[in-house]
Coordinates of C-alpha atoms in Angstrom, one line a residue:
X150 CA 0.0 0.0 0.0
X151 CA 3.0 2.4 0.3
X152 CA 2.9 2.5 -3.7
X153 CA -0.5 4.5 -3.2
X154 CA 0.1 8.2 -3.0
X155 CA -2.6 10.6 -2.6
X156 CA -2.3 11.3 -6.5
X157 CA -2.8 7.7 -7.5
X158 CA -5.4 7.2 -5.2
X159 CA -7.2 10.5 -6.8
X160 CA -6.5 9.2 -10.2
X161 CA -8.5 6.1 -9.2
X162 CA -11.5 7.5 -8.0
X163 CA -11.3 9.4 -10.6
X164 CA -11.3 6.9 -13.3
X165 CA -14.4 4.7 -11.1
X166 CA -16.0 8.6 -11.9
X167 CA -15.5 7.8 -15.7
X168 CA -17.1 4.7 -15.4
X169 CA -19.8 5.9 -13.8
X170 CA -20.2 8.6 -16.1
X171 CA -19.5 5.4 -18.9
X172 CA -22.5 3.7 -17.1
X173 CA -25.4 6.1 -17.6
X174 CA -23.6 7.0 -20.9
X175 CA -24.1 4.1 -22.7
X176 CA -26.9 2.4 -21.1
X177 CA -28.9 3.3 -24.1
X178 CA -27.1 0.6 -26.1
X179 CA -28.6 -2.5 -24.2
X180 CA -32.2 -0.9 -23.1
X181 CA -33.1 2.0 -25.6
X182 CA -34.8 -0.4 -28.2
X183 CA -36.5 -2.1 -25.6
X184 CA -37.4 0.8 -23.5
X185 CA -39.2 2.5 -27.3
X186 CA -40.8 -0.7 -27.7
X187 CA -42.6 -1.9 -24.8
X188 CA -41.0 -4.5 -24.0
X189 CA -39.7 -3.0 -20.5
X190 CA -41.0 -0.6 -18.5
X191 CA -38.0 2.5 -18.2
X192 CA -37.5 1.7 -14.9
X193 CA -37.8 -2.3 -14.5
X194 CA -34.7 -2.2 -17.9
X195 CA -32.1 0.1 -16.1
X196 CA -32.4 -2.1 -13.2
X197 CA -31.6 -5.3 -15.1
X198 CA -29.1 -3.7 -17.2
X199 CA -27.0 -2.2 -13.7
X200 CA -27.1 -5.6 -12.4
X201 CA -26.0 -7.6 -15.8
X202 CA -23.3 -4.6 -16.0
X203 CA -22.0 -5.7 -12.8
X204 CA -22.1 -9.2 -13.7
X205 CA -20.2 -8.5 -17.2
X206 CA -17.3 -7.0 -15.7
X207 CA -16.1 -10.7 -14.1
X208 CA -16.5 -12.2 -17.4
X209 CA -13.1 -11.4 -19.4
X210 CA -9.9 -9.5 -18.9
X211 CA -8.1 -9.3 -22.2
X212 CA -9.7 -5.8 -23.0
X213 CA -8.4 -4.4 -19.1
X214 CA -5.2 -5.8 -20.6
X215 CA -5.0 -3.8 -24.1
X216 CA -5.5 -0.4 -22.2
X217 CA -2.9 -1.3 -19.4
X218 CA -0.4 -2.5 -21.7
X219 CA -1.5 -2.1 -25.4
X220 CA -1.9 1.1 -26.9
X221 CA 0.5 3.1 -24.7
X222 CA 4.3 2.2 -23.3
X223 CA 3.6 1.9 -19.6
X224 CA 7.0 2.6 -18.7
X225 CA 6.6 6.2 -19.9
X226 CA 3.5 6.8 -18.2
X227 CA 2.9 8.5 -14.9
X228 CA -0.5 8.7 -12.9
X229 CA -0.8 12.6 -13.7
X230 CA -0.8 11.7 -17.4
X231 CA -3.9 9.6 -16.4
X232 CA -5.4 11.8 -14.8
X233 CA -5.3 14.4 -17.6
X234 CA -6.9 11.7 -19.9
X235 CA -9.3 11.0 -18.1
X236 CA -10.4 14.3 -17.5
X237 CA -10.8 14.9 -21.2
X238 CA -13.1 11.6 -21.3
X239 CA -15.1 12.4 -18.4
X240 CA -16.0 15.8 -19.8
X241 CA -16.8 14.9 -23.7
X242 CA -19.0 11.7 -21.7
X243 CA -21.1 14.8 -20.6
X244 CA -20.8 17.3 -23.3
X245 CA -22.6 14.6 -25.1
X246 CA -25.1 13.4 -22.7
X247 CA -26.3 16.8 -22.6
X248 CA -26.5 16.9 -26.5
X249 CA -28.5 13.2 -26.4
X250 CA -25.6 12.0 -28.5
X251 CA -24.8 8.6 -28.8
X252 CA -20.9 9.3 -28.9
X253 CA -18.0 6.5 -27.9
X254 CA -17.3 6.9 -24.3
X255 CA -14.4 4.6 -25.2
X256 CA -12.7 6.2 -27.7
X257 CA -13.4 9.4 -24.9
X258 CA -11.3 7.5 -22.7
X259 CA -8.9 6.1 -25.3
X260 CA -8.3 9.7 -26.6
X261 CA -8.2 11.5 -23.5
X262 CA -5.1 9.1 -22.8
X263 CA -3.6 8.9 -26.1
X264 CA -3.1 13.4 -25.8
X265 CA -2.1 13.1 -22.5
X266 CA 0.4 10.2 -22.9
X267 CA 1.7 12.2 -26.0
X268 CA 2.0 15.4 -24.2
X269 CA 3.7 14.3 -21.5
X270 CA 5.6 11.3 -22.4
X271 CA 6.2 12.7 -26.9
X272 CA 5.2 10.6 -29.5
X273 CA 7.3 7.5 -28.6
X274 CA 5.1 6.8 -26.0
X275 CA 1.8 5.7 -27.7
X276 CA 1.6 2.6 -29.6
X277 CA -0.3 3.8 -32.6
X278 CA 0.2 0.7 -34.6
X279 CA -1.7 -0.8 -31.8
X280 CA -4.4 2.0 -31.9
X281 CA -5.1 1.7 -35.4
X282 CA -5.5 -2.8 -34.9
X283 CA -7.3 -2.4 -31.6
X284 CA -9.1 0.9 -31.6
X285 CA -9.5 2.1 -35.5
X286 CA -10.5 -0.9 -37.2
X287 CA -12.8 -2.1 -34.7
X288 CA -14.3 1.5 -34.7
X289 CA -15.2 1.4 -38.2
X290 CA -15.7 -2.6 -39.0
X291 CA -18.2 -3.3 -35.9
X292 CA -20.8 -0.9 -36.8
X293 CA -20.8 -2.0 -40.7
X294 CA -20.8 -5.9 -39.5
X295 CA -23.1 -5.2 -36.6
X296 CA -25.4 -3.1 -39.0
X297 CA -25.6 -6.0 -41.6
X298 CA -26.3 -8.9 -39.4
X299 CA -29.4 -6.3 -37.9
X300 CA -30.6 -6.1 -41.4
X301 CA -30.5 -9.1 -42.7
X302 CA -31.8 -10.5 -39.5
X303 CA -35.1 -7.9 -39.3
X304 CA -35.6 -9.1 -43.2
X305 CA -35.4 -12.7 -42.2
X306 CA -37.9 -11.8 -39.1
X307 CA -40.2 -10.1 -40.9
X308 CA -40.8 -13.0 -43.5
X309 CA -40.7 -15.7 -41.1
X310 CA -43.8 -14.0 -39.6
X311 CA -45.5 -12.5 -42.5
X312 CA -48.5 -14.4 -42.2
X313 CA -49.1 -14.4 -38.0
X314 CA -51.3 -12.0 -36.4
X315 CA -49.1 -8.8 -35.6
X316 CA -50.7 -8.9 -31.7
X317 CA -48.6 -12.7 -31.6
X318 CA -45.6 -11.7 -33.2
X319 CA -44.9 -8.4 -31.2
X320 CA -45.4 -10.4 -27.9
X321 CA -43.3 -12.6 -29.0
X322 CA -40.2 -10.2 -29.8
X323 CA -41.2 -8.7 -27.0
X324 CA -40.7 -11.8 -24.8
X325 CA -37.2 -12.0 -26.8
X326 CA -36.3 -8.8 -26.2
X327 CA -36.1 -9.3 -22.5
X328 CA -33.4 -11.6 -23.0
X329 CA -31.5 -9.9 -26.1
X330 CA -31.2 -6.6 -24.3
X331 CA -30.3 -8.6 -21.1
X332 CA -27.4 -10.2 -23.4
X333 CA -26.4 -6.6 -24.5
X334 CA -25.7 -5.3 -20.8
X335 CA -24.0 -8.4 -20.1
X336 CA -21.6 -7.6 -23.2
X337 CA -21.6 -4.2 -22.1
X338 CA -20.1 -4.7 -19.0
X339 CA -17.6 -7.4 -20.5
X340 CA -16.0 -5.0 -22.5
X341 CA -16.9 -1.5 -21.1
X342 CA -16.2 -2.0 -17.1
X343 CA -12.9 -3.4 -18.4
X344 CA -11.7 -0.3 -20.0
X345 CA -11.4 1.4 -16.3
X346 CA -9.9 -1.8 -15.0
X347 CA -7.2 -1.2 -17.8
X348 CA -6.7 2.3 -16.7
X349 CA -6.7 1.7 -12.7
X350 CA -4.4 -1.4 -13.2
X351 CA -1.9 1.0 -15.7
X352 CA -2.1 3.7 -12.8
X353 CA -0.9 0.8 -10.5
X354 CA 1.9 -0.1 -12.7
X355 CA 3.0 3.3 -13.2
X356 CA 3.2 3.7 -9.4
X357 CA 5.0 0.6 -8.8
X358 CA 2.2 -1.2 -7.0
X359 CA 2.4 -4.0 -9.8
X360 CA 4.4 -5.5 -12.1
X361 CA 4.8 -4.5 -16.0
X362 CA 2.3 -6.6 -17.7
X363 CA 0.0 -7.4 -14.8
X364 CA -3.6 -8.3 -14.9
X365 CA -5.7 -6.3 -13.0
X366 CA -6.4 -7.1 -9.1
X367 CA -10.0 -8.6 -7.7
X368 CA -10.7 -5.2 -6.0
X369 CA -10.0 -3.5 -9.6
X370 CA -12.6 -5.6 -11.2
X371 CA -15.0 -5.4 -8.8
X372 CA -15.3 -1.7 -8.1
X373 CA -15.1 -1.1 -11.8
X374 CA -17.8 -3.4 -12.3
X375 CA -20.0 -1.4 -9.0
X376 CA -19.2 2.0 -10.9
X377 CA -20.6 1.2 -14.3
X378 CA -23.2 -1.0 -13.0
X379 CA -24.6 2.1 -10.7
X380 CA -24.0 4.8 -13.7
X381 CA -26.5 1.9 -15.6
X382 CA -29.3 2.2 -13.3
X383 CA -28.9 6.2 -13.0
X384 CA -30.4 5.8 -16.8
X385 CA -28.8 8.5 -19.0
X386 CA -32.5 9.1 -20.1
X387 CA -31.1 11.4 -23.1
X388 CA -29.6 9.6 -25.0
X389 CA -32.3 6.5 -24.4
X390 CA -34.7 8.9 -26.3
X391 CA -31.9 9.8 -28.9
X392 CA -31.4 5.9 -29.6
X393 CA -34.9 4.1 -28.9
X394 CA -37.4 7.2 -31.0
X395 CA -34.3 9.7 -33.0
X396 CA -33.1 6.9 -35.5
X397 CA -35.7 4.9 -36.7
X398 CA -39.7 3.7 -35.6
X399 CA -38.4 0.7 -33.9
X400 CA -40.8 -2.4 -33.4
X401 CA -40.0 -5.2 -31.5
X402 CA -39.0 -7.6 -34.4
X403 CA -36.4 -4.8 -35.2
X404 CA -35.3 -3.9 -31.7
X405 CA -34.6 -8.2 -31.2
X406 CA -32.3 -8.1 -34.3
X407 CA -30.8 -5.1 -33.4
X408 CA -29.8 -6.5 -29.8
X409 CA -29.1 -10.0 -31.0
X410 CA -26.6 -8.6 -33.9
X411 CA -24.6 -6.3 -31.1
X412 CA -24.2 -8.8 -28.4
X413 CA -22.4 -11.0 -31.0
X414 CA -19.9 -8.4 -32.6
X415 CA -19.3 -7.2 -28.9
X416 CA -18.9 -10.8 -27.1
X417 CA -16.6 -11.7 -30.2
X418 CA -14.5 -8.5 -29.5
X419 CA -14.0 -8.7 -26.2
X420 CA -12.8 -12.2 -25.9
X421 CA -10.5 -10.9 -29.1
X422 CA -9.2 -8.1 -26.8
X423 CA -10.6 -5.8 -29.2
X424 CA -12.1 -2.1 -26.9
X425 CA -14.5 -1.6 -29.2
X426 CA -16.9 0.7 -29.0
X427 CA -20.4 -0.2 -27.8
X428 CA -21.8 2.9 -28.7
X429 CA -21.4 2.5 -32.5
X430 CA -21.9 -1.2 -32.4
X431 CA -25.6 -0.9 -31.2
X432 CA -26.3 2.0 -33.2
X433 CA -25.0 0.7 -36.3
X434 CA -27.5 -2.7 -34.9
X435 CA -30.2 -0.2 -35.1
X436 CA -29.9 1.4 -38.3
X437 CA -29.1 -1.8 -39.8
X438 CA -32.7 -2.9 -38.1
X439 CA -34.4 0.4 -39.6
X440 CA -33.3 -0.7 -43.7
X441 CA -34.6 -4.1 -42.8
X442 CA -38.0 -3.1 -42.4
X443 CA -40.0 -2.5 -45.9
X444 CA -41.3 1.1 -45.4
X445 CA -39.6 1.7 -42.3
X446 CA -38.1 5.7 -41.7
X447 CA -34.7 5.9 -41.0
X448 CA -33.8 10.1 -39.5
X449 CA -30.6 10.5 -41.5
X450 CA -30.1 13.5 -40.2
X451 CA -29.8 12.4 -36.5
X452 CA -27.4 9.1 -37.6
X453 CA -25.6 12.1 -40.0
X454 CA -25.0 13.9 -36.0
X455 CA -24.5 10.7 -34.5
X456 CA -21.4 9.9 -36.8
X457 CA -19.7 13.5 -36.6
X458 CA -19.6 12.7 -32.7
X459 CA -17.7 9.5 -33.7
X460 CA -14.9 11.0 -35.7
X461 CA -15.1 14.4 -33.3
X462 CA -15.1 12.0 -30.1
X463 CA -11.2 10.7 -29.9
X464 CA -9.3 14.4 -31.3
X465 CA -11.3 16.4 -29.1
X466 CA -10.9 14.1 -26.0
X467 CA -7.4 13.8 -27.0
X468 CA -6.8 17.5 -27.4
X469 CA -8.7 18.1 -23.9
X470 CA -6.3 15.4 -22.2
X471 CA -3.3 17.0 -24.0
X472 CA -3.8 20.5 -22.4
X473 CA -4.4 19.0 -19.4
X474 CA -1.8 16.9 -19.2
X475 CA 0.8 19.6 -19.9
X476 CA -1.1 22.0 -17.1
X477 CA -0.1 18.7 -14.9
X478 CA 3.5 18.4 -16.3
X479 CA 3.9 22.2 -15.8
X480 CA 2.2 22.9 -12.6
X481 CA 2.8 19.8 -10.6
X482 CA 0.5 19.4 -7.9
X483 CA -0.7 22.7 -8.5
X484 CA -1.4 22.2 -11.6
X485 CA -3.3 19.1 -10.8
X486 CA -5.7 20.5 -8.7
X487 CA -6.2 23.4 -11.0
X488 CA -7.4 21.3 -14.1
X489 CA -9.8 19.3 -10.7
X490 CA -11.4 22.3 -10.1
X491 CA -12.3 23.8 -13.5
X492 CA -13.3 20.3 -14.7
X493 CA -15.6 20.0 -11.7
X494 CA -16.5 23.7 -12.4
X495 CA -17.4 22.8 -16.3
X496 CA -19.0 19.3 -15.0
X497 CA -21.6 21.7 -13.4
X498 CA -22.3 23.6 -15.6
X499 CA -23.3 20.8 -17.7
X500 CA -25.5 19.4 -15.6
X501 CA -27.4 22.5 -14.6
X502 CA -28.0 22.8 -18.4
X503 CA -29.5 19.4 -18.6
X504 CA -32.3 20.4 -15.6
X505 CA -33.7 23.5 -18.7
X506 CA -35.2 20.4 -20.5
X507 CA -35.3 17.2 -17.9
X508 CA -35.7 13.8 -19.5
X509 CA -36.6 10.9 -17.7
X510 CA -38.2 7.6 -16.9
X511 CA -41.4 9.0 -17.6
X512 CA -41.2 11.2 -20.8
X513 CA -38.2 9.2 -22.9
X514 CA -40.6 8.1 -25.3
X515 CA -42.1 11.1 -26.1
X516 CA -39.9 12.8 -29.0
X517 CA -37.1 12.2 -30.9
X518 CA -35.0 15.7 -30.3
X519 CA -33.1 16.5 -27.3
X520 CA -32.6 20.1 -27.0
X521 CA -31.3 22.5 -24.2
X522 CA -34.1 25.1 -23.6
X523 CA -34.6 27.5 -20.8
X524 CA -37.2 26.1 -18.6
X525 CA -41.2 27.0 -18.3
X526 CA -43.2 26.4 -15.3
X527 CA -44.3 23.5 -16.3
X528 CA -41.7 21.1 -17.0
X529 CA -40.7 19.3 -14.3
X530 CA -38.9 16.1 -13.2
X531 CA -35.3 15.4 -12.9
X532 CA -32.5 14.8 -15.2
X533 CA -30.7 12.0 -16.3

């Protein structure tokens, strides 16, 4: 225990804050098609998805293992640089909550690290061979595959039940819902939850508490599973509404297609050691699920927004963590708690903006648009 210092033990609950904030982020991918379809109640699906979350994380390591060792030179990196990164991810996790955007909390994270492990450390000390093998082609195959397999899938659904009575066959997906969204939280937390495990364990190794190459520790794994599991049930009602009502007019046939297709490209990846992002899987599941539908309206314009966040998502993290990390390298422990407080200070900000135009359990299936108004007497409810 004499390895952790105040700063590494700031840097940790820091990066349990990112997977909080990773949590009710993303829990849109496992429950929004199921939350616009019926087939949960808002409420009852957050709660399953927190719990599956949890249950994930204990599944796999090997993604924990590409962050701590994999896409940056350990050796080089120090728990300020960390720090930095993760502040850059924590605050683009909320900038886009705000905004209902389904962005990549992961690349967030990876790019937040990636500027700050540049900054401080130069060039030589990210691994962008293995960035563009674990991080880029992932990023831009898993959508496309995941997208696909939803279409083809919702086509094949569709004609299967052409000739049942429509009250049968939406029970039914309904029914199968329940356990393909339940199967999307348990990948979630497989691959997601391990992310922070990866950073935590390369804090550790920076600090000397373990070895170069090290797995990360029971504690690690289960406290990163806790975080993202209780961000889950906060709900990150936002971009739910974004997801299950902004894309497409999702019915149960499509949102059981959808869910099936992005549990199997995000399983697959994370027993690869491949951090994905779960974000663009799912929502890539989805539109693939809207073009499978004969007639079915898929909002280009939102997926048009969606995908600007994507390619925006890792530079501007990166460039956050970068500016951050040299306020760190410059100011030392002053520095440190400078860039803590204004991130804390912009971090309320944000969520004071949310409260102009709540969304929660009760209205996320009222519109497509999430917008940032000034409030009127009669809106009321809490954000999240």
């Amino acid at each position: 225990m004499d390895h952790i210092t105040f700063l590494v033990a700031v840097v940790i609950v820091t990066a349990l804050a990112f997977d909080f904030t990773n949590g009710f982020h993303d829990t849109a991918n496992a429950m929004a098609t199921s939350i616009a379809t019926g087939a949960l109640k808002p409420r009852t699906a957050v709660l399953i998805s927190g719990v599956l979350n949890i249950a994930g994380a204990f599944l796999s390591t090997e993604v924990a293992k590409t962050i701590s060792g994999g896409i940056v030179d350990d050796t080089l990196v120090s728990p300020g640089m960390i720090f930095a990164g993760l502040v850059g991810a924590i605050l683009w996790n909320l900038l886009t909550w705000l905004l209902g955007l389904p962005s990549s909390s992961s690349h967030a994270l990876f790019g937040g690290l990636i500027g700050a492990v540049w900054v401080g450390a130069g060039a030589h000390g990210v691994h962008f061979d293995k960035v563009v093998e674990k991080i880029l082609i992932p990023a831009v195959a898993s959508p496309l595959v995941a997208g696909v397999a939803a279409l083809l899938a919702t086509y094949l659904a569709y004609k299967i039940t052409a000739r049942a009575r429509k009250d049968s066959v939406t029970r039914g997906f309904r029914l199968g819902q329940i356990a393909s969204a339940s199967l999307v939280s348990l990948a979630h937390g497989t691959n997601d939850a391990q992310k922070t495990m990866g950073v935590i364990t390369l804090t550790l190794i920076s600090a000397g508490a373990l070895g170069h190459d090290a797995g990360p520790p029971v504690w690690v794994i289960a406290s990163a599973g806790l975080a993202i599991g209780l961000g889950t049930y906060i709900g990150g009602w936002r971009i739910i509404r974004t997801m299950g009502k902004g894309l497409t007019d999702i019915q149960s046939p499509q949102g059981f297609a959808a869910e099936a297709a992005s549990t199997t490209v995000i399983l697959t990846s994370a027993h690869l050691g491949f951090a994905l992002s779960t974000t663009q899987v799912c929502s890539g599941g989805i539109l693939g699920a809207g073009l499978g539908r004969r007639l079915a309206e898929v909002r280009w314009g939102t997926a048009g927004r969606m995908v600007i966040a994507w390619l925006v998502t890792l530079p501007a993290a990166a460039l956050v963590g970068g500016v951050s990390a040299s306020v760190v390298k410059h100011g030392g422990n002053v520095g440190t708690a400078l860039i803590a407080l204004v991130a804390a200070a912009v971090a309320a900000s944000i969520v004071i903006a949310s409260r102009r135009n709540p969304v929660h359990a009760n209205n996320v299936n009222e519109t497509h648009e999430v917008t940032v108004r000034a409030t009127t007497p009669t809106q009321v409810g809490t954000a999240a």
